PDB file of N, CA and C in Angstrom:
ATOM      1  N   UNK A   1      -9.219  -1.542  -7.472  1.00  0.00           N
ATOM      2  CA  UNK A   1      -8.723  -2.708  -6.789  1.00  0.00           C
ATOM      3  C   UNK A   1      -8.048  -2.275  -5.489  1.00  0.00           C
ATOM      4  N   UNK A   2      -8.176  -2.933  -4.214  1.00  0.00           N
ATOM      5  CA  UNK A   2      -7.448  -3.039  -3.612  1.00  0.00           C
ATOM      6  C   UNK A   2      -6.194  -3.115  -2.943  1.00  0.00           C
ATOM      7  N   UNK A   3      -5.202  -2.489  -2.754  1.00  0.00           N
ATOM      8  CA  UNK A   3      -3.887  -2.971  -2.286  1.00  0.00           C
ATOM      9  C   UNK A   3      -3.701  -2.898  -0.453  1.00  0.00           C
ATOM     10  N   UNK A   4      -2.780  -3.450   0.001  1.00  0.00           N
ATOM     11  CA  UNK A   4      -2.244  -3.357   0.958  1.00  0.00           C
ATOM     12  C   UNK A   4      -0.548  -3.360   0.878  1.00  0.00           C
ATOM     13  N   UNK A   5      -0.087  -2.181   1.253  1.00  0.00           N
ATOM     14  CA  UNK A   5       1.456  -2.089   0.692  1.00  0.00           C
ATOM     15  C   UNK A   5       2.360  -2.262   2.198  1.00  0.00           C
ATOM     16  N   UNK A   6       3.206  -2.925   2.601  1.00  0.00           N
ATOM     17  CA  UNK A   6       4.155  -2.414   3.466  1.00  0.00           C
ATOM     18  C   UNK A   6       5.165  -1.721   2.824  1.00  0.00           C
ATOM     19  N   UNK A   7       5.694  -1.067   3.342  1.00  0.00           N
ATOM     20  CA  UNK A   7       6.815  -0.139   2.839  1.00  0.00           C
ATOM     21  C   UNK A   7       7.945  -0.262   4.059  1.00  0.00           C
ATOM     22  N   UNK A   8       9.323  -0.826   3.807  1.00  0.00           N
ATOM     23  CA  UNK A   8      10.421  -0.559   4.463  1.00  0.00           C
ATOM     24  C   UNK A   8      11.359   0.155   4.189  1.00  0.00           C
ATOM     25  N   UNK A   9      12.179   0.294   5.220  1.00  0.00           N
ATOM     26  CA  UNK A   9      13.257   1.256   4.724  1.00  0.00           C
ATOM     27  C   UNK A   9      14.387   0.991   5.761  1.00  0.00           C
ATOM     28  N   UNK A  10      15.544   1.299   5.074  1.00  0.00           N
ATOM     29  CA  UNK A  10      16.852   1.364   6.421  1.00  0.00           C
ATOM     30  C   UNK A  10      16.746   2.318   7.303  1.00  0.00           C
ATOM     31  N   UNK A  11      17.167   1.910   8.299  1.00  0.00           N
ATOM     32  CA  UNK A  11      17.456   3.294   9.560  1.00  0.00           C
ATOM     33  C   UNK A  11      17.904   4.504   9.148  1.00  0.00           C
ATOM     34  N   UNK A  12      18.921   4.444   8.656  1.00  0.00           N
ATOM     35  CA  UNK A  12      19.555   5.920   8.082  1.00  0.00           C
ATOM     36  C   UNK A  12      18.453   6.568   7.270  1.00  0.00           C
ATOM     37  N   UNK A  13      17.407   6.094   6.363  1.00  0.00           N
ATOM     38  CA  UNK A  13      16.649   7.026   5.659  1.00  0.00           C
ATOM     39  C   UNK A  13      15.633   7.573   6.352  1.00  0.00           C
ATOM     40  N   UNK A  14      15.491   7.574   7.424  1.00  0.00           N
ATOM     41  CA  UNK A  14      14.290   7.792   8.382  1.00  0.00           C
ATOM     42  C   UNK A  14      14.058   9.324   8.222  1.00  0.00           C
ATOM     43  N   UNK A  15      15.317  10.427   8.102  1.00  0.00           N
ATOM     44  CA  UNK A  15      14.855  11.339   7.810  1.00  0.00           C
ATOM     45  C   UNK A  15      14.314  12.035   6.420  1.00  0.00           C
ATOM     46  N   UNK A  16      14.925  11.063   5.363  1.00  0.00           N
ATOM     47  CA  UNK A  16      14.519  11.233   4.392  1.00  0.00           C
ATOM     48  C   UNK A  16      13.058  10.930   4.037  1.00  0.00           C
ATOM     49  N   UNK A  17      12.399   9.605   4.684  1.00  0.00           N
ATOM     50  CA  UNK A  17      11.297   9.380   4.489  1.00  0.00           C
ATOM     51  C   UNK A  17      10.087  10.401   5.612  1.00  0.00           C
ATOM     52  N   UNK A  18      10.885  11.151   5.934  1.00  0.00           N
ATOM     53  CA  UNK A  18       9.966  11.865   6.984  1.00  0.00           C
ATOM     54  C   UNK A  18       9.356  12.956   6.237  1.00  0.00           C
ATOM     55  N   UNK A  19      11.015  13.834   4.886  1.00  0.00           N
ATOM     56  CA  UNK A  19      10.492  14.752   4.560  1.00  0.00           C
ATOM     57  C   UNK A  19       9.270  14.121   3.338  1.00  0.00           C
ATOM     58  N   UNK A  20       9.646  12.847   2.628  1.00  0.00           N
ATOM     59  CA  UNK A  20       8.892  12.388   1.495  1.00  0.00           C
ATOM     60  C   UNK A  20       7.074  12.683   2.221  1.00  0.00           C
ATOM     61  N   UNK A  21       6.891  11.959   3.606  1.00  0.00           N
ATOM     62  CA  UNK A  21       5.568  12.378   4.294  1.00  0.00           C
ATOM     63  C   UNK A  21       5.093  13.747   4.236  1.00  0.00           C
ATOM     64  N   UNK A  22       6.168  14.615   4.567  1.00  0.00           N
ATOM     65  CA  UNK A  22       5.562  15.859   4.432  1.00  0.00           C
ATOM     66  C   UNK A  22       4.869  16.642   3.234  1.00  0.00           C
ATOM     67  N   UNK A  23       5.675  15.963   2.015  1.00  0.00           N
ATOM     68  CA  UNK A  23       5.394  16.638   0.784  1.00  0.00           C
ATOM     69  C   UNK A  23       4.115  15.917   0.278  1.00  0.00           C
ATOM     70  N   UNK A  24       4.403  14.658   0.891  1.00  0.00           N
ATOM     71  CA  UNK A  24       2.731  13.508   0.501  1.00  0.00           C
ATOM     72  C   UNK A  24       1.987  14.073  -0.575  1.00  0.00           C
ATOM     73  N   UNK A  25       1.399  13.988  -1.617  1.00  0.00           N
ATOM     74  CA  UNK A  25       0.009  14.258  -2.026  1.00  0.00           C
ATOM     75  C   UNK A  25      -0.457  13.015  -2.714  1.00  0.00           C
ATOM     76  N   UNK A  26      -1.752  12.733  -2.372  1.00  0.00           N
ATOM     77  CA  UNK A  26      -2.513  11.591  -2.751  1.00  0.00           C
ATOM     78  C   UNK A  26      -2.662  11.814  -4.442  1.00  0.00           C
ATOM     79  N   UNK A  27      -2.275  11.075  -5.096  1.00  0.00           N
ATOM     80  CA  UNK A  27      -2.633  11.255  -6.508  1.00  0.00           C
ATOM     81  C   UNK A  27      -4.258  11.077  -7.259  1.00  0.00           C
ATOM     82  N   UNK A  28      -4.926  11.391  -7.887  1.00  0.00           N
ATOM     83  CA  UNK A  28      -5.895  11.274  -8.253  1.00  0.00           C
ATOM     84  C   UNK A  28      -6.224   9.812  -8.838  1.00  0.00           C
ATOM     85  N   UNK A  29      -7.100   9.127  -8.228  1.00  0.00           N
ATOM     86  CA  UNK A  29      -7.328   7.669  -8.354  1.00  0.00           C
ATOM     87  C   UNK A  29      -6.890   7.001  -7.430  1.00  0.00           C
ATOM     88  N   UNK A  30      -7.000   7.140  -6.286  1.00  0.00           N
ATOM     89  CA  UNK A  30      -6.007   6.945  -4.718  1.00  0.00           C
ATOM     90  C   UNK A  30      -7.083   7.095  -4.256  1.00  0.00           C
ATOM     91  N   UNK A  31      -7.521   6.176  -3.499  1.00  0.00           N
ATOM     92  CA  UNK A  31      -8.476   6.820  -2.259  1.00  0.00           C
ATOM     93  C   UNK A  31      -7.485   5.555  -0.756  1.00  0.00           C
ATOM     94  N   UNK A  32      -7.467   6.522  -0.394  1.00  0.00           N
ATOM     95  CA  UNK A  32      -6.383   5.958   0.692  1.00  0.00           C
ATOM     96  C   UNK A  32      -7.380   5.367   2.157  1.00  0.00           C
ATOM     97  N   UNK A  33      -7.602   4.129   3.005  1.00  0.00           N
ATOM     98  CA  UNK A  33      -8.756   3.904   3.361  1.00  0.00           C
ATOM     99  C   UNK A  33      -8.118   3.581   4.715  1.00  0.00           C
ATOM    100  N   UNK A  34      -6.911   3.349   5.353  1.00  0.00           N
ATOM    101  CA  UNK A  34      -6.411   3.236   6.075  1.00  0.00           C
ATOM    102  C   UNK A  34      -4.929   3.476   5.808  1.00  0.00           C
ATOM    103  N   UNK A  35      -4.252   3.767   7.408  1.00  0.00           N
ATOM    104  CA  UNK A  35      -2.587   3.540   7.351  1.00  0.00           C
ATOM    105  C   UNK A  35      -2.566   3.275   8.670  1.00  0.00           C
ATOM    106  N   UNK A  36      -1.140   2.510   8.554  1.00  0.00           N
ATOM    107  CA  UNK A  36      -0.933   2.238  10.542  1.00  0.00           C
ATOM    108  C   UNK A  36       0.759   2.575  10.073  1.00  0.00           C
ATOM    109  N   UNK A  37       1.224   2.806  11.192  1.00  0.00           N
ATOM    110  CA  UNK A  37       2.867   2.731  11.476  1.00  0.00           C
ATOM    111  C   UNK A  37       3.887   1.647  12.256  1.00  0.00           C
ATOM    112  N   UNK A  38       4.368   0.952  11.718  1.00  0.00           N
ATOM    113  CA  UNK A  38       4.726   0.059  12.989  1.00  0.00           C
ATOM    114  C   UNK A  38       5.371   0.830  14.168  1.00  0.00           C
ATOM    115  N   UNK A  39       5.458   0.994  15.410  1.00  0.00           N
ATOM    116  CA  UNK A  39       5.946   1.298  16.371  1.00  0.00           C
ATOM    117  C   UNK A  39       7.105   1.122  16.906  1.00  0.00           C
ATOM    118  N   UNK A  40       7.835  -0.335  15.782  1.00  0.00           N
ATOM    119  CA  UNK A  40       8.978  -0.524  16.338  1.00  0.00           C
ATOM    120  C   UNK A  40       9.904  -0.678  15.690  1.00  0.00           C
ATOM    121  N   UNK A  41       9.384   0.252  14.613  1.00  0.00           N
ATOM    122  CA  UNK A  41      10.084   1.396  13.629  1.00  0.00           C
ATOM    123  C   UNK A  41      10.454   0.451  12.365  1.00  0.00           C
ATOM    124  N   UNK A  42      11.255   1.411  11.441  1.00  0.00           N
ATOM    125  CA  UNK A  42      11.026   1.494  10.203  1.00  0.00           C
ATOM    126  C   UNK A  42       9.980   0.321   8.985  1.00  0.00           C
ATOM    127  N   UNK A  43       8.356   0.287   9.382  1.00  0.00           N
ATOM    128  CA  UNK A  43       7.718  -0.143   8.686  1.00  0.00           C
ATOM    129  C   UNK A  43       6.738   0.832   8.449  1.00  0.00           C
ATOM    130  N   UNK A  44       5.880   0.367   7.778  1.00  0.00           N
ATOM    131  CA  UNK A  44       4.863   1.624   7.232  1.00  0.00           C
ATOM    132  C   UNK A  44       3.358   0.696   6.438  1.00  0.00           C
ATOM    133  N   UNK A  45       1.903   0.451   6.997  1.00  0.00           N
ATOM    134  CA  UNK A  45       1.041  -0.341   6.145  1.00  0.00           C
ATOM    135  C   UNK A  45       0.220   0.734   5.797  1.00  0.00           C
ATOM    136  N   UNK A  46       0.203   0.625   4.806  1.00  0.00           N
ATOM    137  CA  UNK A  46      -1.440   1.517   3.951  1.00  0.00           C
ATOM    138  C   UNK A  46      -2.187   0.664   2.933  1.00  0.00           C
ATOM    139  N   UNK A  47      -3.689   0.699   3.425  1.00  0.00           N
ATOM    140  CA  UNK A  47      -4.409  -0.221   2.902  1.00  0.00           C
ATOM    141  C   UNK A  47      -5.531   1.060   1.957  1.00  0.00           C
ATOM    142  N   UNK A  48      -5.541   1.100   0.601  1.00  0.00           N
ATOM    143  CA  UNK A  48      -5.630   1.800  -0.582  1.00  0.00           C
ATOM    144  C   UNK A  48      -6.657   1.303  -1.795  1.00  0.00           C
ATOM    145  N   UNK A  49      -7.173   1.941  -2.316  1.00  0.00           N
ATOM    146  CA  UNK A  49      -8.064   1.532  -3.242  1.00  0.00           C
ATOM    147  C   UNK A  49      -7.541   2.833  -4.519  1.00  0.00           C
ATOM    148  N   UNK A  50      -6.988   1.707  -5.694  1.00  0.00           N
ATOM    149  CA  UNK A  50      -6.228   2.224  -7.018  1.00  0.00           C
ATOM    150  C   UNK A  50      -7.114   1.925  -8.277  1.00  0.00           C
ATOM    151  N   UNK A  51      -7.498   2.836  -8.690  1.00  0.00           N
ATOM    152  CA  UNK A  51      -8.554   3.122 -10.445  1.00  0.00           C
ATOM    153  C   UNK A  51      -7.788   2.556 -11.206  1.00  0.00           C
ATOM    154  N   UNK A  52      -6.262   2.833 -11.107  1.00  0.00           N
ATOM    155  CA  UNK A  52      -5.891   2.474 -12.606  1.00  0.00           C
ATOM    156  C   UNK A  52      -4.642   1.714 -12.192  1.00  0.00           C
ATOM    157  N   UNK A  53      -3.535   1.214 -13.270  1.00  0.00           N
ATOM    158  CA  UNK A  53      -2.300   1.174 -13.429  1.00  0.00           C
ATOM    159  C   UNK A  53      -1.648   2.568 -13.373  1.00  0.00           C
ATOM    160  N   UNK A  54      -1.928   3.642 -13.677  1.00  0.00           N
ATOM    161  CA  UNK A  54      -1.316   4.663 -13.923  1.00  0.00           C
ATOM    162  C   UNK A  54      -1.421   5.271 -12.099  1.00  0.00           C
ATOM    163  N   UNK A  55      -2.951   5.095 -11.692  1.00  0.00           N
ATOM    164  CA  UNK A  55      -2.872   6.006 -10.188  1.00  0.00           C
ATOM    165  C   UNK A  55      -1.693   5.092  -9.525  1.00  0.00           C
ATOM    166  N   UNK A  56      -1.751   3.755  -9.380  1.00  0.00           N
ATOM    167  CA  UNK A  56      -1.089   2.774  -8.880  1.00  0.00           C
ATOM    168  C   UNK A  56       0.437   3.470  -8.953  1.00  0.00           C
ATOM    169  N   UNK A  57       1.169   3.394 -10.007  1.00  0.00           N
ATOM    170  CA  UNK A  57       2.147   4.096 -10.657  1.00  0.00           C
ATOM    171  C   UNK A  57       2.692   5.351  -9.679  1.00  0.00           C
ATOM    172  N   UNK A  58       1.480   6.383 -10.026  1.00  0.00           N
ATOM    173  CA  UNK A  58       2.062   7.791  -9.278  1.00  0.00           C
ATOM    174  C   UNK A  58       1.934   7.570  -7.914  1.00  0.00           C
ATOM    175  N   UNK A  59       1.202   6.534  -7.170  1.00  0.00           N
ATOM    176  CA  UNK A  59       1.157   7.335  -6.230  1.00  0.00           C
ATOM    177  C   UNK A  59       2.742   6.236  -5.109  1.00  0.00           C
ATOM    178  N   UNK A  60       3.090   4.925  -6.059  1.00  0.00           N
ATOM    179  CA  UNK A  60       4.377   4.114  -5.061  1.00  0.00           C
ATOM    180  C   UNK A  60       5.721   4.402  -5.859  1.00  0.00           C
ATOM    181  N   UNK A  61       5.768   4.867  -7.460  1.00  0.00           N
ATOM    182  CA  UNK A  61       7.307   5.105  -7.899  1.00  0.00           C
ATOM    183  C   UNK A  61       7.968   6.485  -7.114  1.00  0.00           C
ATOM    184  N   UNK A  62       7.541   7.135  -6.545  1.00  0.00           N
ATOM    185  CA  UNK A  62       8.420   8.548  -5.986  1.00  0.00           C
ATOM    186  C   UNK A  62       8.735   8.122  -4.845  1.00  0.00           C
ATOM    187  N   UNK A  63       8.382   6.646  -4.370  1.00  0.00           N
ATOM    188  CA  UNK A  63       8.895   6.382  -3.076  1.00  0.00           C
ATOM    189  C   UNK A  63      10.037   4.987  -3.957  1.00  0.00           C
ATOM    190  N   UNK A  64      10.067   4.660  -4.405  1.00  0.00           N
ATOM    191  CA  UNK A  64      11.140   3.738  -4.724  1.00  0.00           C
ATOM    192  C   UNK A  64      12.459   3.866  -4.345  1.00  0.00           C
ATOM    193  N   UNK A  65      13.019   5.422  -4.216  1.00  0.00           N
ATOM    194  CA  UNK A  65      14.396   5.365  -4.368  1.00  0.00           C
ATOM    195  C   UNK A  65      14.602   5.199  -2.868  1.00  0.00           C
ATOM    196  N   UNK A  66      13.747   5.152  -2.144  1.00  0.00           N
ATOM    197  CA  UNK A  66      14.077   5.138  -0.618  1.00  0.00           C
ATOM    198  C   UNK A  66      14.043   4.122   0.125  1.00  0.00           C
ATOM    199  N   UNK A  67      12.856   3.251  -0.055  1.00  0.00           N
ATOM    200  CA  UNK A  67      12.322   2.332   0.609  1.00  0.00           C
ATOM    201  C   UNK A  67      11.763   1.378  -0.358  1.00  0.00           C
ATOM    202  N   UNK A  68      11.459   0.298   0.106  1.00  0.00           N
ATOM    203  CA  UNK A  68      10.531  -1.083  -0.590  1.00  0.00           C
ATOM    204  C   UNK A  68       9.725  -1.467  -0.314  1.00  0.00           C
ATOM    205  N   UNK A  69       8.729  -0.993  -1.224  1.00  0.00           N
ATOM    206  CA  UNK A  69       7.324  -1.395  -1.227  1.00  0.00           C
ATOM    207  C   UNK A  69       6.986  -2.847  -1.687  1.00  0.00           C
ATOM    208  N   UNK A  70       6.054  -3.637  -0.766  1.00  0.00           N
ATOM    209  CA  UNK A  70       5.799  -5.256  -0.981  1.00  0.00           C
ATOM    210  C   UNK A  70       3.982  -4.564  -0.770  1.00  0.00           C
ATOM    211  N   UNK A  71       3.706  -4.462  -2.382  1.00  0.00           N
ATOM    212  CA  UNK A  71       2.500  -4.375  -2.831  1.00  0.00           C
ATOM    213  C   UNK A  71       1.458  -5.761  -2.661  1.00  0.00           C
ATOM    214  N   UNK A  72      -0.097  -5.912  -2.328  1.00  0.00           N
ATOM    215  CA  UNK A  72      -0.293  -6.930  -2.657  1.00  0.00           C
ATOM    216  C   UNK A  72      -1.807  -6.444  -2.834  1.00  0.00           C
ATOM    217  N   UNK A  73      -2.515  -7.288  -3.796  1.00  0.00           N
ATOM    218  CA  UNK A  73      -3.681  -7.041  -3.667  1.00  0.00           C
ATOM    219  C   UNK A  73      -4.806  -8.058  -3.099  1.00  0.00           C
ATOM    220  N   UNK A  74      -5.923  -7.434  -2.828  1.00  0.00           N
ATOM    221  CA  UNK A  74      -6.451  -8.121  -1.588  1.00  0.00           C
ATOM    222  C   UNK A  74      -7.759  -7.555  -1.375  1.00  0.00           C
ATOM    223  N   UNK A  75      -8.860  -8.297  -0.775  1.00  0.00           N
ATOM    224  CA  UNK A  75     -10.134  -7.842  -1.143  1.00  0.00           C
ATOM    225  C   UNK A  75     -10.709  -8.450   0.512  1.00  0.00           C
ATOM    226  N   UNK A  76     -11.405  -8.331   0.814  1.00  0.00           N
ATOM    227  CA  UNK A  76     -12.543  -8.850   2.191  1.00  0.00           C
ATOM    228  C   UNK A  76     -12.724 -10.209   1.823  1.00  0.00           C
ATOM    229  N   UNK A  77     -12.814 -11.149   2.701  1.00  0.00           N
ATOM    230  CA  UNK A  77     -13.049 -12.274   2.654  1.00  0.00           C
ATOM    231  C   UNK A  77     -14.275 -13.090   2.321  1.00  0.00           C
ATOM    232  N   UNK A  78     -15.791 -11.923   2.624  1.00  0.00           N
ATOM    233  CA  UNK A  78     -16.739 -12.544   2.720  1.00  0.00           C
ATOM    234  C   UNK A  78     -17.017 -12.177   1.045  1.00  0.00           C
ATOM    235  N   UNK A  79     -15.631 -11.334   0.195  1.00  0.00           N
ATOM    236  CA  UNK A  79     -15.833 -11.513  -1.223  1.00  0.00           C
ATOM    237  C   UNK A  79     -15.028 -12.695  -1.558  1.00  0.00           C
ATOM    238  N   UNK A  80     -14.160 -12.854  -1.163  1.00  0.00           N
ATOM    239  CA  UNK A  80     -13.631 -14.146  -1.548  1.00  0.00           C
ATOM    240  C   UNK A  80     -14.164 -15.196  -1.558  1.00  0.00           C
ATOM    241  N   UNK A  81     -14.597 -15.543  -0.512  1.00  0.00           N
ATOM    242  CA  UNK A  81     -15.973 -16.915  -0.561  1.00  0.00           C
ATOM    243  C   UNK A  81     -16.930 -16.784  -1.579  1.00  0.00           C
ATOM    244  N   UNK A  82     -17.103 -15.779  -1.858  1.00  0.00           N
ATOM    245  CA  UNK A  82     -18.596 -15.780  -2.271  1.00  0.00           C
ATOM    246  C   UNK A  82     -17.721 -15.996  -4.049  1.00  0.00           C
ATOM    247  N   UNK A  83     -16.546 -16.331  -4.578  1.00  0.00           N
ATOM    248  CA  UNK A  83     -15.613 -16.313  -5.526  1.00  0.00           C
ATOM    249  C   UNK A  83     -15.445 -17.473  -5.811  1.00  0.00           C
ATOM    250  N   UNK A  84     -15.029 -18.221  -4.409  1.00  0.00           N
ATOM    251  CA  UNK A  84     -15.275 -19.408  -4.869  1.00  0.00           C
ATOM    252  C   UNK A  84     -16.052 -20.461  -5.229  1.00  0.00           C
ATOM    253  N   UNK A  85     -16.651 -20.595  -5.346  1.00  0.00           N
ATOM    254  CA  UNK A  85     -18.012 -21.603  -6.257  1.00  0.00           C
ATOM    255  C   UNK A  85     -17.498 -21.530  -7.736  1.00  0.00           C
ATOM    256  N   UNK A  86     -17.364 -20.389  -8.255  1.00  0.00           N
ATOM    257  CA  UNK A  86     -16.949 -20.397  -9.487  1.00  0.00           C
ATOM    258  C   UNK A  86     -15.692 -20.911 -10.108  1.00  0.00           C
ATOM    259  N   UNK A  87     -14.627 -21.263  -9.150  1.00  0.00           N
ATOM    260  CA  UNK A  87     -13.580 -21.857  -9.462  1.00  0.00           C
ATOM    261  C   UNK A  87     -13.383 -22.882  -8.920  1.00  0.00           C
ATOM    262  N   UNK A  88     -14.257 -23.606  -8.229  1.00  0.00           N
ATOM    263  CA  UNK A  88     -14.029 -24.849  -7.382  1.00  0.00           C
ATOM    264  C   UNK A  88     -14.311 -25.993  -8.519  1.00  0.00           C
ATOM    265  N   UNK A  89     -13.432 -27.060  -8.213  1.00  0.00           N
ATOM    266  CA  UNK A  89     -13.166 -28.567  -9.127  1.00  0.00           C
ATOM    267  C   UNK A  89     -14.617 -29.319  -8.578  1.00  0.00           C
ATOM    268  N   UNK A  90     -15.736 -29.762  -9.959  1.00  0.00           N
ATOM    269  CA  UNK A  90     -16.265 -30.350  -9.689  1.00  0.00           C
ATOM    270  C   UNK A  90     -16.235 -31.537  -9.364  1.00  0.00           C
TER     271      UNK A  90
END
């Protein structure tokens, strides 16, 4: 499945979240498909594709104690349409 996560954080942790980047490792079941940075600072988007509950798990709880992740999941649109027929009120 899909996610798109922003991740914030306070000013003061900026160096903390710098070293968390460095140590980074993608967990197995992660395929990471994009990231952007906001520019006008402390935001963070990564758009991700997660196998399980468990990859999901390892790869946003080691960032919890720092920052807040607003997880969402989310798919291409021209799948979404093609979704609805099946749930539309006759």
């Amino acid at each position: 499945m899909l996610f798109m996560d922003v991740s914030t954080w306070d000013p003061s942790n900026r160096d903390k979240i710098l070293e968390h980047f460095k140590k980074l490792e993608i967990p197995d079941g992660i395929d990471v498909i994009n990231q952007w940075v906001d520019l006008s600072g402390n935001r963070y988007y990564i758009l991700y594709e997660a196998e399980s509950a468990e990859a999901y798990g390892a790869f946003n709880l080691p960032w919890s104690d720092i920052c807040v992740i607003d997880s969402v999941p989310v798919m291409e649109a021209s799948e979404f349409m093609q979704l609805l027929p099946k749930y539309q009120k006759k």
